[in-house]
CSV table of C-alpha atoms in Angstrom, one decimal:
chain,number,residue,atom,x,y,z
A,1,MET,CA,64.4,51.4,-17.9
A,2,LYS,CA,65.6,49.6,-21.1
A,3,LYS,CA,68.0,47.5,-19.1
A,4,GLU,CA,65.9,47.0,-16.0
A,5,ARG,CA,63.7,44.1,-15.0
A,6,ILE,CA,60.3,45.9,-14.8
A,7,THR,CA,57.3,44.8,-12.6
A,8,ASN,CA,54.2,46.7,-13.4
A,9,GLY,CA,56.1,49.9,-14.4
A,10,LEU,CA,58.4,49.7,-11.4
A,11,SER,CA,62.1,48.9,-11.8
A,12,GLU,CA,63.9,46.3,-9.8
A,13,THR,CA,66.3,49.1,-8.6
A,14,LEU,CA,63.5,51.2,-7.2
A,15,LEU,CA,61.7,48.2,-5.6
A,16,GLN,CA,64.8,47.1,-3.8
A,17,ALA,CA,65.5,50.7,-2.6
A,18,ILE,CA,61.9,50.9,-1.2
A,19,HIS,CA,62.3,47.6,0.6
A,20,LYS,CA,65.6,48.7,2.1
A,21,ARG,CA,64.2,52.0,3.4
A,22,LEU,CA,61.0,50.5,4.8
A,23,SER,CA,63.0,47.8,6.6
A,24,LYS,CA,64.7,50.6,8.5
A,25,ASN,CA,61.3,52.3,9.4
A,26,GLU,CA,62.1,55.2,7.1
A,27,GLN,CA,59.6,56.9,4.8
A,28,VAL,CA,59.4,57.0,1.0
A,29,ILE,CA,57.9,59.5,-1.5
A,30,LEU,CA,56.9,58.4,-5.0
A,31,LEU,CA,56.2,61.0,-7.7
A,32,LEU,CA,54.0,60.2,-10.7
A,33,ASN,CA,52.8,63.3,-12.4
A,34,ARG,CA,49.7,61.7,-13.8
A,35,ARG,CA,46.5,61.2,-11.9
A,36,GLY,CA,43.8,58.5,-12.5
A,37,TYR,CA,44.2,54.8,-13.0
A,38,LEU,CA,44.7,54.3,-16.8
A,39,PRO,CA,45.7,57.3,-18.9
A,40,VAL,CA,44.4,55.6,-22.1
A,41,VAL,CA,41.6,53.0,-22.4
A,42,ARG,CA,42.3,50.9,-25.5
A,43,CYS,CA,40.6,47.7,-26.7
A,44,SER,CA,43.1,44.9,-27.0
A,45,ASP,CA,41.2,43.3,-29.8
A,46,CYS,CA,40.3,46.1,-32.2
A,47,GLY,CA,42.5,48.9,-30.9
A,48,HIS,CA,39.6,51.3,-30.3
A,49,VAL,CA,40.6,54.2,-27.9
A,50,ARG,CA,38.0,55.9,-25.8
A,51,ILE,CA,38.0,59.6,-26.8
A,52,CYS,CA,36.3,62.7,-25.3
A,53,PRO,CA,33.8,63.7,-28.0
A,54,ASP,CA,34.3,67.4,-27.1
A,55,CYS,CA,38.1,67.5,-26.9
A,56,GLY,CA,39.3,64.7,-29.1
A,57,VAL,CA,41.8,63.5,-26.4
A,58,ALA,CA,42.0,60.1,-24.8
A,59,LEU,CA,39.8,59.7,-21.7
A,60,THR,CA,41.5,58.6,-18.4
A,61,TYR,CA,40.0,55.8,-16.4
A,62,HIS,CA,39.4,56.6,-12.7
A,63,LYS,CA,38.9,53.3,-10.9
A,64,ASN,CA,37.6,54.9,-7.7
A,65,GLN,CA,34.8,56.6,-9.6
A,66,ASN,CA,34.5,53.8,-12.2
A,67,ALA,CA,34.3,56.5,-14.8
A,68,LEU,CA,36.2,57.9,-17.8
A,69,VAL,CA,37.3,61.5,-17.3
A,70,CYS,CA,38.5,64.1,-19.7
A,71,HIS,CA,41.4,65.9,-18.1
A,72,CYS,CA,40.9,68.9,-20.5
A,73,CYS,CA,37.2,69.8,-20.1
A,74,GLY,CA,36.4,67.7,-16.9
A,75,ARG,CA,33.5,65.8,-18.4
A,76,GLN,CA,32.8,62.3,-17.0
A,77,PHE,CA,31.5,59.3,-18.9
A,78,LYS,CA,30.2,56.0,-17.5
A,79,PHE,CA,32.8,53.2,-18.0
A,80,MET,CA,31.4,50.4,-20.1
A,81,GLU,CA,32.9,46.9,-19.7
A,82,GLU,CA,32.4,46.3,-23.4
A,83,CYS,CA,34.3,48.0,-26.2
A,84,PRO,CA,31.7,50.2,-28.1
A,85,SER,CA,33.4,49.2,-31.4
A,86,CYS,CA,33.7,45.4,-31.3
A,87,HIS,CA,32.0,44.6,-27.9
A,88,SER,CA,35.2,42.9,-26.6
A,89,LYS,CA,35.8,43.0,-22.8
A,90,ASN,CA,39.6,42.9,-23.2
A,91,TYR,CA,41.2,46.3,-22.5
A,92,PHE,CA,44.9,46.9,-22.9
A,93,LYS,CA,46.3,48.2,-19.7
A,94,ALA,CA,48.9,50.6,-20.9
A,95,GLY,CA,50.4,53.4,-18.8
A,96,MET,CA,49.8,54.2,-15.2
A,97,GLY,CA,48.3,56.9,-13.1
A,98,THR,CA,48.5,57.5,-9.3
A,99,GLU,CA,45.5,55.3,-8.6
A,100,ARG,CA,47.0,52.3,-10.3
A,101,LEU,CA,50.4,53.0,-8.8
A,102,GLU,CA,48.8,53.1,-5.3
A,103,GLU,CA,47.1,49.8,-6.0
A,104,GLN,CA,50.3,48.1,-7.1
A,105,ILE,CA,52.4,49.5,-4.2
A,106,VAL,CA,49.7,48.3,-1.7
A,107,GLU,CA,49.8,44.9,-3.2
A,108,ILE,CA,53.6,44.7,-3.1
A,109,PHE,CA,54.1,46.3,0.4
A,110,LYS,CA,51.0,44.8,2.1
A,111,ASP,CA,52.1,45.6,5.7
A,112,HIS,CA,52.8,49.2,5.1
A,113,HIS,CA,50.6,52.3,5.2
A,114,VAL,CA,50.3,54.0,1.8
A,115,VAL,CA,49.0,57.6,1.4
A,116,ARG,CA,48.0,59.0,-2.0
A,117,MET,CA,47.9,62.8,-2.7
A,118,ASP,CA,46.6,64.1,-6.0
A,119,ALA,CA,43.8,66.4,-7.3
A,120,ASP,CA,41.3,63.6,-6.8
A,121,SER,CA,42.2,62.7,-3.2
A,122,THR,CA,42.4,66.3,-2.1
A,123,ARG,CA,39.0,67.5,-3.4
A,124,LYS,CA,37.4,67.7,0.0
A,125,LYS,CA,37.9,70.6,2.4
A,126,ASN,CA,41.2,70.4,4.4
A,127,ALA,CA,42.0,67.0,2.7
A,128,HIS,CA,45.5,68.2,1.8
A,129,GLU,CA,46.4,69.0,5.4
A,130,LYS,CA,44.8,65.8,6.7
A,131,LEU,CA,46.7,63.6,4.2
A,132,LEU,CA,50.0,65.2,5.1
A,133,GLN,CA,49.3,64.7,8.8
A,134,GLU,CA,48.4,61.1,8.2
A,135,PHE,CA,51.7,60.5,6.4
A,136,GLU,CA,53.7,62.2,9.1
A,137,GLU,CA,52.1,60.3,11.9
A,138,SER,CA,51.6,56.8,10.4
A,139,GLY,CA,52.5,56.7,6.7
A,140,ASP,CA,55.3,54.7,5.1
A,141,LEU,CA,54.9,55.6,1.5
A,142,LEU,CA,53.5,58.9,0.0
A,143,ILE,CA,52.3,58.6,-3.6
A,144,GLY,CA,51.4,61.8,-5.5
A,145,THR,CA,51.6,64.1,-8.4
A,146,GLN,CA,53.7,67.3,-8.5
A,147,MET,CA,52.0,68.5,-5.3
A,148,VAL,CA,54.3,66.2,-3.3
A,149,ALA,CA,57.4,67.7,-4.9
A,150,LYS,CA,57.5,71.1,-3.2
A,151,GLY,CA,57.4,72.4,0.3
A,152,LEU,CA,57.3,69.1,2.2
A,153,ASP,CA,59.7,68.7,5.1
A,154,PHE,CA,59.6,65.2,6.6
A,155,PRO,CA,63.0,64.3,8.3
A,156,ASN,CA,62.2,60.6,8.1
A,157,VAL,CA,61.9,60.6,4.3
A,158,THR,CA,65.1,59.1,3.0
A,159,LEU,CA,64.1,57.9,-0.5
A,160,VAL,CA,62.3,59.6,-3.4
A,161,GLY,CA,61.3,57.7,-6.5
A,162,ILE,CA,60.4,59.4,-9.7
A,163,ILE,CA,58.3,56.9,-11.6
A,164,SER,CA,58.3,58.6,-15.0
A,165,ILE,CA,59.7,61.9,-16.2
A,166,ASP,CA,60.2,61.3,-20.0
A,167,GLN,CA,56.8,62.6,-21.1
A,168,GLN,CA,57.3,66.0,-19.4
A,169,LEU,CA,60.9,66.2,-20.6
A,170,TYR,CA,59.9,65.8,-24.3
A,171,ASN,CA,56.9,68.2,-24.3
A,172,ASP,CA,56.5,70.6,-27.2
A,173,ASP,CA,56.9,73.7,-25.0
A,174,TYR,CA,60.1,75.7,-24.9
A,175,LYS,CA,59.9,75.6,-21.1
A,176,SER,CA,59.9,71.8,-21.0
A,177,ALA,CA,63.5,71.5,-19.9
A,178,GLU,CA,63.2,74.2,-17.3
A,179,ARG,CA,60.0,72.6,-15.8
A,180,THR,CA,61.5,69.1,-15.8
A,181,PHE,CA,64.7,70.3,-14.1
A,182,ASP,CA,62.7,72.3,-11.6
A,183,LEU,CA,60.4,69.3,-10.8
A,184,LEU,CA,63.3,66.9,-10.4
A,185,THR,CA,65.4,69.1,-8.2
A,186,GLN,CA,62.4,70.0,-6.0
A,187,VAL,CA,61.3,66.4,-5.4
A,188,ILE,CA,64.9,65.2,-5.0
A,189,GLY,CA,65.2,67.7,-2.2
A,190,ARG,CA,62.4,66.0,-0.2
A,191,ALA,CA,64.8,63.1,0.7
A,192,GLY,CA,67.5,63.3,3.4
A,193,ARG,CA,66.2,66.4,5.2
A,194,GLY,CA,66.9,64.8,8.6
A,195,ASP,CA,70.0,63.1,10.0
A,196,SER,CA,69.9,60.2,7.5
A,197,LYS,CA,71.3,60.5,4.1
A,198,GLY,CA,68.7,60.7,1.3
A,199,ARG,CA,68.6,59.0,-2.1
A,200,ALA,CA,66.6,59.6,-5.3
A,201,VAL,CA,65.8,57.0,-8.0
A,202,ILE,CA,64.7,58.5,-11.4
A,203,GLN,CA,63.1,56.0,-13.8
A,204,THR,CA,63.8,57.0,-17.4
A,205,SER,CA,64.5,55.6,-20.8
A,206,PHE,CA,66.9,58.4,-21.5
A,207,PRO,CA,69.5,58.5,-18.6
A,208,GLU,CA,72.0,60.2,-20.9
A,209,ASN,CA,69.7,63.2,-21.3
A,210,GLU,CA,71.6,66.3,-20.2
A,211,ILE,CA,68.7,67.8,-18.1
A,212,ILE,CA,68.4,64.6,-16.1
A,213,ARG,CA,72.2,64.4,-15.6
A,214,LEU,CA,72.3,68.0,-14.3
A,215,ALA,CA,69.3,67.5,-12.1
A,216,GLU,CA,71.0,64.4,-10.6
A,217,LYS,CA,74.0,66.6,-9.8
A,218,GLN,CA,71.8,69.5,-8.6
A,219,ASP,CA,74.0,71.7,-10.8
A,220,PHE,CA,71.9,74.8,-11.2
A,221,GLU,CA,74.6,76.9,-12.7
A,222,ALA,CA,75.4,74.4,-15.5
A,223,PHE,CA,71.7,74.0,-16.3
A,224,TYR,CA,71.3,77.8,-16.5
A,225,ASN,CA,74.2,78.1,-18.9
A,226,LEU,CA,72.9,75.3,-21.1
A,227,GLU,CA,69.3,76.5,-21.2
A,228,ILE,CA,70.1,80.2,-21.7
A,229,SER,CA,72.4,79.4,-24.6
A,230,MET,CA,69.5,77.4,-26.2
A,231,ARG,CA,67.1,80.2,-25.6
A,232,LYS,CA,69.4,82.7,-27.2
A,233,ALA,CA,70.1,80.5,-30.3
A,234,MET,CA,66.4,79.8,-30.8
A,235,ILE,CA,65.3,83.4,-29.9
A,236,TYR,CA,63.0,82.5,-26.9
A,237,PRO,CA,62.5,84.5,-23.7
A,238,PRO,CA,64.3,86.2,-22.1
A,239,TYR,CA,65.7,87.2,-25.6
A,240,CYS,CA,62.2,88.1,-26.8
A,241,ASN,CA,58.6,88.2,-25.7
A,242,LEU,CA,56.1,85.7,-26.9
A,243,CYS,CA,52.6,86.8,-28.1
A,244,VAL,CA,50.2,83.9,-28.7
A,245,VAL,CA,47.1,84.9,-30.8
A,246,SER,CA,44.5,82.2,-30.3
A,247,PHE,CA,41.5,81.4,-32.4
A,248,THR,CA,38.6,79.2,-31.1
A,249,GLY,CA,35.4,78.1,-32.9
A,250,SER,CA,33.0,75.2,-33.3
A,251,ASP,CA,33.7,74.9,-37.0
A,252,GLU,CA,37.2,73.6,-37.6
A,253,MET,CA,37.7,74.8,-41.2
A,254,LEU,CA,36.3,78.2,-40.4
A,255,THR,CA,38.5,78.6,-37.4
A,256,LYS,CA,41.6,77.6,-39.5
A,257,SER,CA,40.6,80.0,-42.2
A,258,ALA,CA,40.2,82.8,-39.6
A,259,SER,CA,43.7,82.3,-38.4
A,260,LYS,CA,45.1,82.3,-42.0
A,261,VAL,CA,43.2,85.6,-42.8
A,262,PHE,CA,44.6,87.1,-39.6
A,263,LEU,CA,48.1,86.0,-40.6
A,264,ASN,CA,47.8,87.7,-44.0
A,265,MET,CA,46.5,90.9,-42.4
A,266,LEU,CA,49.5,90.8,-40.0
A,267,LYS,CA,52.0,90.4,-42.9
A,268,GLU,CA,50.4,93.2,-45.0
A,269,ARG,CA,50.1,95.7,-42.1
A,270,GLN,CA,53.7,95.1,-41.1
A,271,LYS,CA,54.9,95.5,-44.6
A,272,ASN,CA,53.0,98.7,-45.3
A,273,ASP,CA,52.9,100.5,-41.9
A,274,PHE,CA,55.3,98.8,-39.5
A,275,ALA,CA,58.3,97.8,-41.6
A,276,ASP,CA,60.7,98.7,-38.8
A,277,LEU,CA,58.9,96.4,-36.3
A,278,SER,CA,61.1,93.3,-35.8
A,279,ILE,CA,59.0,90.2,-35.3
A,280,ILE,CA,59.1,86.5,-36.1
A,281,VAL,CA,55.8,84.8,-36.8
A,282,LEU,CA,55.1,81.0,-36.4
A,283,GLY,CA,51.9,79.3,-37.5
A,284,PRO,CA,49.0,79.2,-37.7
A,285,ILE,CA,49.1,75.7,-36.2
A,286,ALA,CA,46.9,73.6,-34.0
A,287,PRO,CA,48.1,73.2,-30.4
A,288,ARG,CA,48.8,69.7,-29.0
A,289,VAL,CA,45.2,69.6,-27.7
A,290,SER,CA,43.4,71.0,-30.7
A,291,LYS,CA,39.9,70.9,-29.4
A,292,ILE,CA,38.5,71.6,-26.0
A,293,SER,CA,34.8,71.6,-25.0
A,294,GLY,CA,33.7,71.3,-28.6
A,295,LYS,CA,35.8,74.3,-29.7
A,296,TYR,CA,38.6,73.9,-32.2
A,297,ARG,CA,41.8,75.8,-31.6
A,298,PHE,CA,44.5,77.4,-33.8
A,299,ARG,CA,47.2,79.8,-32.8
A,300,ILE,CA,49.8,82.1,-34.2
A,301,ILE,CA,53.0,82.6,-32.1
A,302,ILE,CA,54.8,86.0,-32.5
A,303,LYS,CA,58.3,86.5,-31.2
A,304,CYS,CA,58.5,90.2,-30.5
A,305,LYS,CA,59.5,92.9,-28.0
A,306,ASN,CA,56.5,93.9,-25.9
A,307,THR,CA,56.7,97.6,-26.7
A,308,LYS,CA,54.0,100.3,-26.9
A,309,LYS,CA,54.4,100.2,-30.7
A,310,PHE,CA,53.9,96.4,-30.9
A,311,ARG,CA,50.8,96.6,-28.7
A,312,PHE,CA,49.4,99.3,-30.9
A,313,PHE,CA,50.1,97.1,-33.9
A,314,LEU,CA,48.5,94.1,-32.3
A,315,SER,CA,45.4,95.9,-31.0
A,316,GLY,CA,44.8,97.4,-34.5
A,317,LEU,CA,44.9,93.9,-36.0
A,318,LEU,CA,42.4,92.5,-33.5
A,319,LYS,CA,40.0,95.4,-34.0
A,320,ASP,CA,40.1,95.0,-37.8
A,321,TYR,CA,39.6,91.2,-37.4
A,322,ALA,CA,36.6,91.8,-35.2
A,323,LYS,CA,35.0,93.9,-38.0
A,324,ASP,CA,35.1,91.0,-40.4
A,325,GLY,CA,31.7,89.5,-40.4
A,326,ARG,CA,32.8,86.2,-42.0
A,327,PHE,CA,34.5,85.2,-38.7
A,328,SER,CA,31.9,86.3,-36.1
A,329,ALA,CA,31.7,82.7,-34.9
A,330,VAL,CA,35.5,82.5,-34.3
A,331,THR,CA,36.9,84.2,-31.2
A,332,ALA,CA,40.4,85.7,-31.4
A,333,PHE,CA,42.4,86.8,-28.4
A,334,ALA,CA,46.0,87.6,-27.6
A,335,ASP,CA,48.1,86.6,-24.7
A,336,ILE,CA,51.6,88.1,-24.2
A,337,ASP,CA,54.1,85.8,-22.4
A,338,PRO,CA,51.7,83.1,-21.4
A,339,GLU,CA,52.7,80.5,-18.8
A,340,SER,CA,52.5,77.8,-21.5
A,341,VAL,CA,52.3,77.9,-25.3
A,342,LEU,CA,50.8,74.4,-25.4
């Protein structure tokens, strides 16, 4: 993308590819794994960003609802034309969600039928099936989040465009590479399922990235060898189990203190009673989204083996923590091998 001529987030290469396929009456799928219209609403004059008061994350603007939505807690806020800080009406349109992508594609390809599929457009009963039927019967372009990446079999789809993959690729989860490779290989497989040869265009600022290169080649074995060597070197599953002990509370400092006290208890108990228990402890740290629904979050990550002895060790810690009256307002819970550590 650094070398391309960009039109509203779309590269010249991708736009030309879409034109070519549509001229042949073939179908196109565009993947953008971010719903809404604008992922961040920022004032162009003073730089103020509209933030969810309960979660501390940027609110997403949904044009169809004319509302600001928190994608963490689900709260909606009325969109005000004026900046609440400086009263300017100039908002910086940075980033893009599926709503905005749909708007731009409709504007560029005026004579073609565009279908959008995401969590917003599929809220109603049977909407998912109706949209897929609509695309099969009369659609030219299907725009959607990761729900368009798997399980679709349309023989007339000969082009897949991945609008942006970089954010997912550089997440702070040890599974980021695996999830990115999985998503890319799945969505690439939607093109060329009929008689015509398929093509995929991946928009990225990091084309030299090894994960993207291997996904491009559909080289599953090479990706496995690369990823398993990284997991082994960094001691991540399957070379260990992960236990995430989470702390949530409405008082940030109290919640942080609770996590530190728990960590000290853990170190002391292991030293005195479980010296032969091999564990690696990370934290306590705040996750990427450090506050949800008014509750602050801290976590301790334990690399371990999920044995009976470890579970006995952990349950004893949680019981002792629950007896500490100082932290009655801070909830602590453990999750072994969670789907995500974010």
